[in-house]
Amino acid sequence: MSAEGYQYRALYDYKKEREEDIDLHVGDILTVNKAALLTVGYTEGLEERPDEIGWLPGFNETTQETGDFPGTYVEFIGKKKISPPTPKPRPPRPLPVAPGPTRPDSDSEQ
């Protein structure tokens, strides 16, 4: 299963100012999921003008970082089919027993 996304190339270096930002270096390739753009008020066709979108939530393929970056620092490269993120493997973990229905204590009623 794949989703629609967009790719951008960093035109300038950017040093992150907030924890949710990512660093950019000239030439870095960034991928943005179309669904993520919808959460920031994206409208069809605006992906080609990232400076008009503002902050874009994406993934830096060069540094493997995920976060926000300024649209004024990148240029649109094109569309890209992207895969949903692969969950990180976790060790097996036992499930807790589900609580049963609450029943009145029959011994105390008699």
GROMACS .gro file of N, CA, C and O in nm:
model
  440
    1MET      N    1   0.085  -0.118   0.000
    1MET     CA    2   0.000   0.000   0.000
    1MET      C    3   0.089   0.124   0.000
    1MET      O    4   0.188   0.132   0.070
    2SER      N    5   0.054   0.221  -0.083
    2SER     CA    6   0.134   0.344  -0.087
    2SER      C    7   0.043   0.466  -0.082
    2SER      O    8  -0.075   0.458  -0.112
    3ALA      N    9   0.102   0.575  -0.045
    3ALA     CA   10   0.029   0.702  -0.034
    3ALA      C   11   0.095   0.802  -0.127
    3ALA      O   12   0.208   0.784  -0.169
    4GLU      N   13   0.024   0.908  -0.156
    4GLU     CA   14   0.081   1.013  -0.241
    4GLU      C   15   0.162   1.108  -0.156
    4GLU      O   16   0.122   1.145  -0.046
    5GLY      N   17   0.276   1.145  -0.209
    5GLY     CA   18   0.362   1.240  -0.139
    5GLY      C   19   0.433   1.330  -0.238
    5GLY      O   20   0.417   1.317  -0.359
    6TYR      N   21   0.510   1.421  -0.184
    6TYR     CA   22   0.583   1.517  -0.266
    6TYR      C   23   0.728   1.523  -0.218
    6TYR      O   24   0.756   1.504  -0.100
    7GLN      N   25   0.818   1.552  -0.313
    7GLN     CA   26   0.959   1.565  -0.277
    7GLN      C   27   1.006   1.707  -0.301
    7GLN      O   28   0.963   1.774  -0.394
    8TYR      N   29   1.096   1.749  -0.211
    8TYR     CA   30   1.154   1.882  -0.215
    8TYR      C   31   1.305   1.871  -0.198
    8TYR      O   32   1.354   1.775  -0.139
    9ARG      N   33   1.375   1.970  -0.249
    9ARG     CA   34   1.521   1.978  -0.233
    9ARG      C   35   1.554   2.104  -0.155
    9ARG      O   36   1.503   2.212  -0.186
   10ALA      N   37   1.641   2.089  -0.054
   10ALA     CA   38   1.681   2.204   0.027
   10ALA      C   39   1.772   2.295  -0.055
   10ALA      O   40   1.869   2.251  -0.115
   11LEU      N   41   1.738   2.423  -0.057
   11LEU     CA   42   1.818   2.523  -0.130
   11LEU      C   43   1.918   2.592  -0.038
   11LEU      O   44   2.016   2.648  -0.084
   12TYR      N   45   1.889   2.590   0.093
   12TYR     CA   46   1.972   2.659   0.191
   12TYR      C   47   1.987   2.572   0.315
   12TYR      O   48   1.903   2.485   0.342
   13ASP      N   49   2.089   2.599   0.393
   13ASP     CA   50   2.105   2.535   0.523
   13ASP      C   51   2.005   2.599   0.619
   13ASP      O   52   1.980   2.719   0.614
   14TYR      N   53   1.948   2.518   0.706
   14TYR     CA   54   1.858   2.567   0.811
   14TYR      C   55   1.891   2.494   0.940
   14TYR      O   56   1.896   2.371   0.943
   15LYS      N   57   1.915   2.569   1.045
   15LYS     CA   58   1.942   2.511   1.178
   15LYS      C   59   1.812   2.516   1.256
   15LYS      O   60   1.752   2.623   1.271
   16LYS      N   61   1.766   2.401   1.303
   16LYS     CA   62   1.636   2.397   1.371
   16LYS      C   63   1.633   2.489   1.492
   16LYS      O   64   1.731   2.501   1.565
   17GLU      N   65   1.519   2.555   1.508
   17GLU     CA   66   1.499   2.650   1.617
   17GLU      C   67   1.411   2.593   1.727
   17GLU      O   68   1.413   2.642   1.838
   18ARG      N   69   1.334   2.492   1.694
   18ARG     CA   70   1.244   2.428   1.790
   18ARG      C   71   1.264   2.278   1.785
   18ARG      O   72   1.312   2.224   1.686
   19GLU      N   73   1.220   2.211   1.888
   19GLU     CA   74   1.235   2.066   1.898
   19GLU      C   75   1.166   1.994   1.781
   19GLU      O   76   1.216   1.894   1.731
   20GLU      N   77   1.051   2.044   1.735
   20GLU     CA   78   0.976   1.977   1.628
   20GLU      C   79   1.032   2.004   1.487
   20GLU      O   80   0.987   1.946   1.390
   21ASP      N   81   1.131   2.093   1.475
   21ASP     CA   82   1.193   2.123   1.346
   21ASP      C   83   1.300   2.020   1.311
   21ASP      O   84   1.343   1.943   1.396
   22ILE      N   85   1.343   2.021   1.184
   22ILE     CA   86   1.457   1.940   1.142
   22ILE      C   87   1.560   2.030   1.074
   22ILE      O   88   1.524   2.132   1.015
   23ASP      N   89   1.687   1.991   1.085
   23ASP     CA   90   1.794   2.065   1.018
   23ASP      C   91   1.790   2.036   0.868
   23ASP      O   92   1.754   1.926   0.826
   24LEU      N   93   1.829   2.136   0.790
   24LEU     CA   94   1.842   2.118   0.646
   24LEU      C   95   1.984   2.154   0.603
   24LEU      O   96   2.044   2.246   0.660
   25HIS      N   97   2.033   2.082   0.505
   25HIS     CA   98   2.161   2.114   0.442
   25HIS      C   99   2.135   2.123   0.292
   25HIS      O  100   2.050   2.050   0.239
   26VAL      N  101   2.203   2.212   0.225
   26VAL     CA  102   2.183   2.230   0.082
   26VAL      C  103   2.189   2.094   0.012
   26VAL      O  104   2.280   2.015   0.035
   27GLY      N  105   2.086   2.066  -0.068
   27GLY     CA  106   2.082   1.940  -0.143
   27GLY      C  107   2.005   1.828  -0.075
   27GLY      O  108   1.976   1.727  -0.139
   28ASP      N  109   1.969   1.843   0.052
   28ASP     CA  110   1.890   1.740   0.120
   28ASP      C  111   1.760   1.717   0.044
   28ASP      O  112   1.698   1.810  -0.008
   29ILE      N  113   1.716   1.591   0.040
   29ILE     CA  114   1.589   1.556  -0.023
   29ILE      C  115   1.489   1.531   0.089
   29ILE      O  116   1.515   1.456   0.182
   30LEU      N  117   1.373   1.596   0.078
   30LEU     CA  118   1.269   1.586   0.180
   30LEU      C  119   1.141   1.532   0.118
   30LEU      O  120   1.107   1.567   0.004
   31THR      N  121   1.072   1.447   0.191
   31THR     CA  122   0.947   1.390   0.144
   31THR      C  123   0.836   1.434   0.239
   31THR      O  124   0.852   1.430   0.360
   32VAL      N  125   0.724   1.475   0.179
   32VAL     CA  126   0.608   1.520   0.256
   32VAL      C  127   0.488   1.438   0.211
   32VAL      O  128   0.459   1.429   0.092
   33ASN      N  129   0.417   1.380   0.306
   33ASN     CA  130   0.297   1.304   0.279
   33ASN      C  131   0.183   1.402   0.250
   33ASN      O  132   0.165   1.499   0.323
   34LYS      N  133   0.107   1.376   0.145
   34LYS     CA  134  -0.005   1.465   0.109
   34LYS      C  135  -0.105   1.477   0.224
   34LYS      O  136  -0.155   1.586   0.252
   35ALA      N  137  -0.130   1.367   0.294
   35ALA     CA  138  -0.224   1.371   0.407
   35ALA      C  139  -0.173   1.465   0.516
   35ALA      O  140  -0.251   1.535   0.580
   36ALA      N  141  -0.042   1.469   0.537
   36ALA     CA  142   0.015   1.559   0.638
   36ALA      C  143  -0.004   1.705   0.596
   36ALA      O  144  -0.026   1.792   0.680
   37LEU      N  145   0.005   1.731   0.467
   37LEU     CA  146  -0.016   1.868   0.418
   37LEU      C  147  -0.160   1.913   0.439
   37LEU      O  148  -0.185   2.031   0.464
   38LEU      N  149  -0.252   1.819   0.429
   38LEU     CA  150  -0.393   1.855   0.448
   38LEU      C  151  -0.418   1.908   0.589
   38LEU      O  152  -0.505   1.992   0.609
   39THR      N  153  -0.340   1.864   0.685
   39THR     CA  154  -0.358   1.911   0.822
   39THR      C  155  -0.311   2.054   0.842
   39THR      O  156  -0.344   2.116   0.942
   40VAL      N  157  -0.231   2.107   0.748
   40VAL     CA  158  -0.183   2.246   0.760
   40VAL      C  159  -0.251   2.339   0.660
   40VAL      O  160  -0.200   2.445   0.628
   41GLY      N  161  -0.369   2.297   0.610
   41GLY     CA  162  -0.447   2.384   0.523
   41GLY      C  163  -0.407   2.382   0.376
   41GLY      O  164  -0.434   2.476   0.303
   42TYR      N  165  -0.345   2.274   0.332
   42TYR     CA  166  -0.302   2.259   0.193
   42TYR      C  167  -0.421   2.254   0.098
   42TYR      O  168  -0.524   2.196   0.130
   43THR      N  169  -0.406   2.316  -0.019
   43THR     CA  170  -0.505   2.302  -0.126
   43THR      C  171  -0.433   2.251  -0.250
   43THR      O  172  -0.314   2.279  -0.270
   44GLU      N  173  -0.503   2.174  -0.331
   44GLU     CA  174  -0.445   2.110  -0.450
   44GLU      C  175  -0.369   2.211  -0.536
   44GLU      O  176  -0.418   2.320  -0.563
   45GLY      N  177  -0.248   2.177  -0.575
   45GLY     CA  178  -0.165   2.262  -0.659
   45GLY      C  179  -0.066   2.346  -0.581
   45GLY      O  180   0.033   2.393  -0.636
   46LEU      N  181  -0.090   2.363  -0.452
   46LEU     CA  182  -0.002   2.445  -0.370
   46LEU      C  183   0.131   2.376  -0.339
   46LEU      O  184   0.228   2.442  -0.304
   47GLU      N  185   0.136   2.243  -0.357
   47GLU     CA  186   0.260   2.170  -0.329
   47GLU      C  187   0.378   2.221  -0.410
   47GLU      O  188   0.493   2.211  -0.369
   48GLU      N  189   0.351   2.279  -0.526
   48GLU     CA  190   0.458   2.331  -0.612
   48GLU      C  191   0.509   2.468  -0.566
   48GLU      O  192   0.607   2.518  -0.619
   49ARG      N  193   0.441   2.528  -0.468
   49ARG     CA  194   0.482   2.658  -0.414
   49ARG      C  195   0.495   2.646  -0.262
   49ARG      O  196   0.414   2.702  -0.187
   50PRO      N  197   0.596   2.572  -0.215
   50PRO     CA  198   0.608   2.547  -0.070
   50PRO      C  199   0.621   2.674   0.013
   50PRO      O  200   0.581   2.676   0.129
   51ASP      N  201   0.673   2.781  -0.046
   51ASP     CA  202   0.685   2.907   0.028
   51ASP      C  203   0.548   2.963   0.066
   51ASP      O  204   0.535   3.038   0.163
   52GLU      N  205   0.444   2.925  -0.008
   52GLU     CA  206   0.308   2.971   0.023
   52GLU      C  207   0.239   2.881   0.125
   52GLU      O  208   0.139   2.921   0.185
   53ILE      N  209   0.291   2.760   0.144
   53ILE     CA  210   0.234   2.669   0.244
   53ILE      C  211   0.281   2.711   0.383
   53ILE      O  212   0.205   2.710   0.478
   54GLY      N  213   0.408   2.748   0.393
   54GLY     CA  214   0.465   2.784   0.523
   54GLY      C  215   0.553   2.672   0.574
   54GLY      O  216   0.642   2.626   0.505
   55TRP      N  217   0.525   2.624   0.693
   55TRP     CA  218   0.600   2.513   0.752
   55TRP      C  219   0.543   2.382   0.700
   55TRP      O  220   0.422   2.362   0.704
   56LEU      N  221   0.631   2.295   0.653
   56LEU     CA  222   0.589   2.167   0.600
   56LEU      C  223   0.633   2.055   0.694
   56LEU      O  224   0.747   2.055   0.740
   57PRO      N  225   0.544   1.961   0.723
   57PRO     CA  226   0.581   1.845   0.804
   57PRO      C  227   0.636   1.737   0.712
   57PRO      O  228   0.569   1.694   0.619
   58GLY      N  229   0.760   1.694   0.733
   58GLY     CA  230   0.816   1.596   0.642
   58GLY      C  231   0.927   1.513   0.698
   58GLY      O  232   0.955   1.514   0.818
   59PHE      N  233   0.992   1.441   0.607
   59PHE     CA  234   1.099   1.347   0.640
   59PHE      C  235   1.220   1.383   0.557
   59PHE      O  236   1.211   1.392   0.434
   60ASN      N  237   1.334   1.405   0.623
   60ASN     CA  238   1.458   1.435   0.552
   60ASN      C  239   1.524   1.301   0.519
   60ASN      O  240   1.571   1.230   0.607
   61GLU      N  241   1.524   1.265   0.392
   61GLU     CA  242   1.577   1.135   0.349
   61GLU      C  243   1.728   1.127   0.368
   61GLU      O  244   1.784   1.019   0.379
   62THR      N  245   1.795   1.241   0.373
   62THR     CA  246   1.940   1.243   0.390
   62THR      C  247   1.979   1.215   0.534
   62THR      O  248   2.067   1.134   0.561
   63THR      N  249   1.913   1.282   0.629
   63THR     CA  250   1.948   1.269   0.770
   63THR      C  251   1.857   1.172   0.846
   63THR      O  252   1.883   1.144   0.963
   64GLN      N  253   1.749   1.127   0.781
   64GLN     CA  254   1.653   1.034   0.842
   64GLN      C  255   1.575   1.098   0.959
   64GLN      O  256   1.527   1.029   1.047
   65GLU      N  257   1.563   1.231   0.958
   65GLU     CA  258   1.489   1.301   1.063
   65GLU      C  259   1.347   1.332   1.014
   65GLU      O  260   1.326   1.357   0.896
   66THR      N  261   1.255   1.334   1.108
   66THR     CA  262   1.117   1.372   1.079
   66THR      C  263   1.084   1.497   1.159
   66THR      O  264   1.120   1.507   1.276
   67GLY      N  265   1.018   1.592   1.093
   67GLY     CA  266   0.980   1.715   1.161
   67GLY      C  267   0.940   1.822   1.063
   67GLY      O  268   0.916   1.796   0.945
   68ASP      N  269   0.932   1.945   1.111
   68ASP     CA  270   0.889   2.058   1.029
   68ASP      C  271   1.009   2.131   0.970
   68ASP      O  272   1.115   2.138   1.031
   69PHE      N  273   0.989   2.185   0.850
   69PHE     CA  274   1.092   2.267   0.786
   69PHE      C  275   1.024   2.380   0.709
   69PHE      O  276   0.908   2.368   0.668
   70PRO      N  277   1.095   2.492   0.691
   70PRO     CA  278   1.034   2.608   0.624
   70PRO      C  279   1.024   2.591   0.472
   70PRO      O  280   1.122   2.554   0.407
   71GLY      N  281   0.906   2.619   0.419
   71GLY     CA  282   0.885   2.608   0.275
   71GLY      C  283   0.967   2.708   0.195
   71GLY      O  284   0.992   2.686   0.076
   72THR      N  285   1.015   2.814   0.259
   72THR     CA  286   1.096   2.913   0.190
   72THR      C  287   1.239   2.864   0.166
   72THR      O  288   1.314   2.929   0.094
   73TYR      N  289   1.277   2.750   0.223
   73TYR     CA  290   1.413   2.698   0.211
   73TYR      C  291   1.424   2.582   0.112
   73TYR      O  292   1.531   2.524   0.096
   74VAL      N  293   1.313   2.546   0.047
   74VAL     CA  294   1.313   2.429  -0.041
   74VAL      C  295   1.249   2.460  -0.176
   74VAL      O  296   1.178   2.559  -0.191
   75GLU      N  297   1.277   2.370  -0.273
   75GLU     CA  298   1.210   2.378  -0.403
   75GLU      C  299   1.139   2.247  -0.429
   75GLU      O  300   1.184   2.140  -0.385
   76PHE      N  301   1.028   2.253  -0.500
   76PHE     CA  302   0.949   2.136  -0.535
   76PHE      C  303   1.023   2.056  -0.641
   76PHE      O  304   1.071   2.111  -0.740
   77ILE      N  305   1.034   1.924  -0.620
   77ILE     CA  306   1.097   1.836  -0.720
   77ILE      C  307   0.991   1.761  -0.799
   77ILE      O  308   0.995   1.754  -0.920
   78GLY      N  309   0.894   1.702  -0.726
   78GLY     CA  310   0.790   1.627  -0.795
   78GLY      C  311   0.710   1.540  -0.699
   78GLY      O  312   0.734   1.538  -0.579
   79LYS      N  313   0.617   1.465  -0.757
   79LYS     CA  314   0.534   1.374  -0.679
   79LYS      C  315   0.610   1.244  -0.656
   79LYS      O  316   0.696   1.208  -0.735
   80LYS      N  317   0.572   1.175  -0.549
   80LYS     CA  318   0.636   1.048  -0.520
   80LYS      C  319   0.538   0.960  -0.445
   80LYS      O  320   0.468   1.005  -0.355
   81LYS      N  321   0.532   0.833  -0.485
   81LYS     CA  322   0.453   0.735  -0.410
   81LYS      C  323   0.537   0.697  -0.289
   81LYS      O  324   0.655   0.666  -0.301
   82ILE      N  325   0.477   0.704  -0.173
   82ILE     CA  326   0.551   0.672  -0.051
   82ILE      C  327   0.480   0.560   0.025
   82ILE      O  328   0.359   0.544   0.016
   83SER      N  329   0.557   0.485   0.098
   83SER     CA  330   0.503   0.377   0.181
   83SER      C  331   0.474   0.431   0.319
   83SER      O  332   0.546   0.518   0.368
   84PRO      N  333   0.373   0.378   0.382
   84PRO     CA  334   0.350   0.419   0.521
   84PRO      C  335   0.470   0.378   0.606
   84PRO      O  336   0.540   0.283   0.572
   85PRO      N  337   0.496   0.448   0.714
   85PRO     CA  338   0.611   0.414   0.797
   85PRO      C  339   0.602   0.271   0.850
   85PRO      O  340   0.495   0.225   0.885
   86THR      N  341   0.714   0.205   0.853
   86THR     CA  342   0.720   0.070   0.907
   86THR      C  343   0.734   0.079   1.059
   86THR      O  344   0.822   0.149   1.108
   87PRO      N  345   0.647   0.009   1.130
   87PRO     CA  346   0.660   0.017   1.276
   87PRO      C  347   0.792  -0.043   1.322
   87PRO      O  348   0.841  -0.138   1.263
   88LYS      N  349   0.848   0.014   1.428
   88LYS     CA  350   0.974  -0.037   1.482
   88LYS      C  351   0.946  -0.170   1.551
   88LYS      O  352   0.847  -0.185   1.622
   89PRO      N  353   1.035  -0.268   1.531
   89PRO     CA  354   1.013  -0.397   1.597
   89PRO      C  355   1.022  -0.382   1.749
   89PRO      O  356   1.105  -0.308   1.800
   90ARG      N  357   0.933  -0.452   1.816
   90ARG     CA  358   0.933  -0.449   1.963
   90ARG      C  359   0.938  -0.592   2.013
   90ARG      O  360   0.886  -0.683   1.949
   91PRO      N  361   0.997  -0.613   2.131
   91PRO     CA  362   0.999  -0.749   2.186
   91PRO      C  363   0.858  -0.794   2.221
   91PRO      O  364   0.771  -0.711   2.250
   92PRO      N  365   0.835  -0.926   2.219
   92PRO     CA  366   0.702  -0.976   2.257
   92PRO      C  367   0.667  -0.933   2.399
   92PRO      O  368   0.753  -0.925   2.486
   93ARG      N  369   0.542  -0.906   2.419
   93ARG     CA  370   0.497  -0.859   2.550
   93ARG      C  371   0.363  -0.925   2.582
   93ARG      O  372   0.272  -0.922   2.499
   94PRO      N  373   0.349  -0.986   2.699
   94PRO     CA  374   0.222  -1.052   2.731
   94PRO      C  375   0.109  -0.951   2.747
   94PRO      O  376   0.130  -0.840   2.795
   95LEU      N  377  -0.009  -0.991   2.705
   95LEU     CA  378  -0.126  -0.905   2.720
   95LEU      C  379  -0.185  -0.922   2.858
   95LEU      O  380  -0.188  -1.033   2.912
   96PRO      N  381  -0.237  -0.815   2.918
   96PRO     CA  382  -0.305  -0.830   3.047
   96PRO      C  383  -0.440  -0.899   3.026
   96PRO      O  384  -0.499  -0.890   2.919
   97VAL      N  385  -0.487  -0.967   3.128
   97VAL     CA  386  -0.617  -1.032   3.122
   97VAL      C  387  -0.724  -0.923   3.126
   97VAL      O  388  -0.718  -0.831   3.208
   98ALA      N  389  -0.819  -0.932   3.035
   98ALA     CA  390  -0.928  -0.834   3.031
   98ALA      C  391  -1.015  -0.850   3.154
   98ALA      O  392  -1.043  -0.964   3.196
   99PRO      N  393  -1.057  -0.739   3.214
   99PRO     CA  394  -1.144  -0.750   3.331
   99PRO      C  395  -1.278  -0.812   3.291
   99PRO      O  396  -1.331  -0.782   3.185
  100GLY      N  397  -1.329  -0.900   3.376
  100GLY     CA  398  -1.459  -0.964   3.348
  100GLY      C  399  -1.573  -0.875   3.393
  100GLY      O  400  -1.552  -0.772   3.457
  101PRO      N  401  -1.693  -0.914   3.361
  101PRO     CA  402  -1.810  -0.836   3.405
  101PRO      C  403  -1.820  -0.839   3.558
  101PRO      O  404  -1.786  -0.937   3.621
  102THR      N  405  -1.866  -0.732   3.614
  102THR     CA  406  -1.878  -0.723   3.760
  102THR      C  407  -2.005  -0.795   3.803
  102THR      O  408  -2.112  -0.767   3.750
  103ARG      N  409  -1.989  -0.889   3.899
  103ARG     CA  410  -2.104  -0.963   3.951
  103ARG      C  411  -2.109  -0.944   4.102
  103ARG      O  412  -2.005  -0.941   4.166
  104PRO      N  413  -2.228  -0.931   4.154
  104PRO     CA  414  -2.236  -0.921   4.301
  104PRO      C  415  -2.187  -1.050   4.365
  104PRO      O  416  -2.201  -1.158   4.308
  105ASP      N  417  -2.127  -1.037   4.480
  105ASP     CA  418  -2.074  -1.153   4.552
  105ASP      C  419  -2.192  -1.235   4.603
  105ASP      O  420  -2.267  -1.192   4.690
  106SER      N  421  -2.214  -1.357   4.550
  106SER     CA  422  -2.331  -1.439   4.585
  106SER      C  423  -2.326  -1.488   4.729
  106SER      O  424  -2.428  -1.514   4.790
  107ASP      N  425  -2.206  -1.505   4.789
  107ASP     CA  426  -2.195  -1.554   4.925
  107ASP      C  427  -2.248  -1.451   5.025
  107ASP      O  428  -2.306  -1.486   5.126
  108SER      N  429  -2.228  -1.325   5.001
  108SER     CA  430  -2.268  -1.223   5.097
  108SER      C  431  -2.418  -1.198   5.093
  108SER      O  432  -2.472  -1.140   5.184
  109GLU      N  433  -2.488  -1.241   4.987
  109GLU     CA  434  -2.632  -1.219   4.976
  109GLU      C  435  -2.710  -1.319   5.059
  109GLU      O  436  -2.825  -1.300   5.087
  110GLN      N  437  -2.650  -1.433   5.091
  110GLN     CA  438  -2.727  -1.538   5.161
  110GLN      C  439  -2.712  -1.532   5.308
  110GLN      O  440  -2.634  -1.495   5.376
   0.00000   0.00000   0.00000
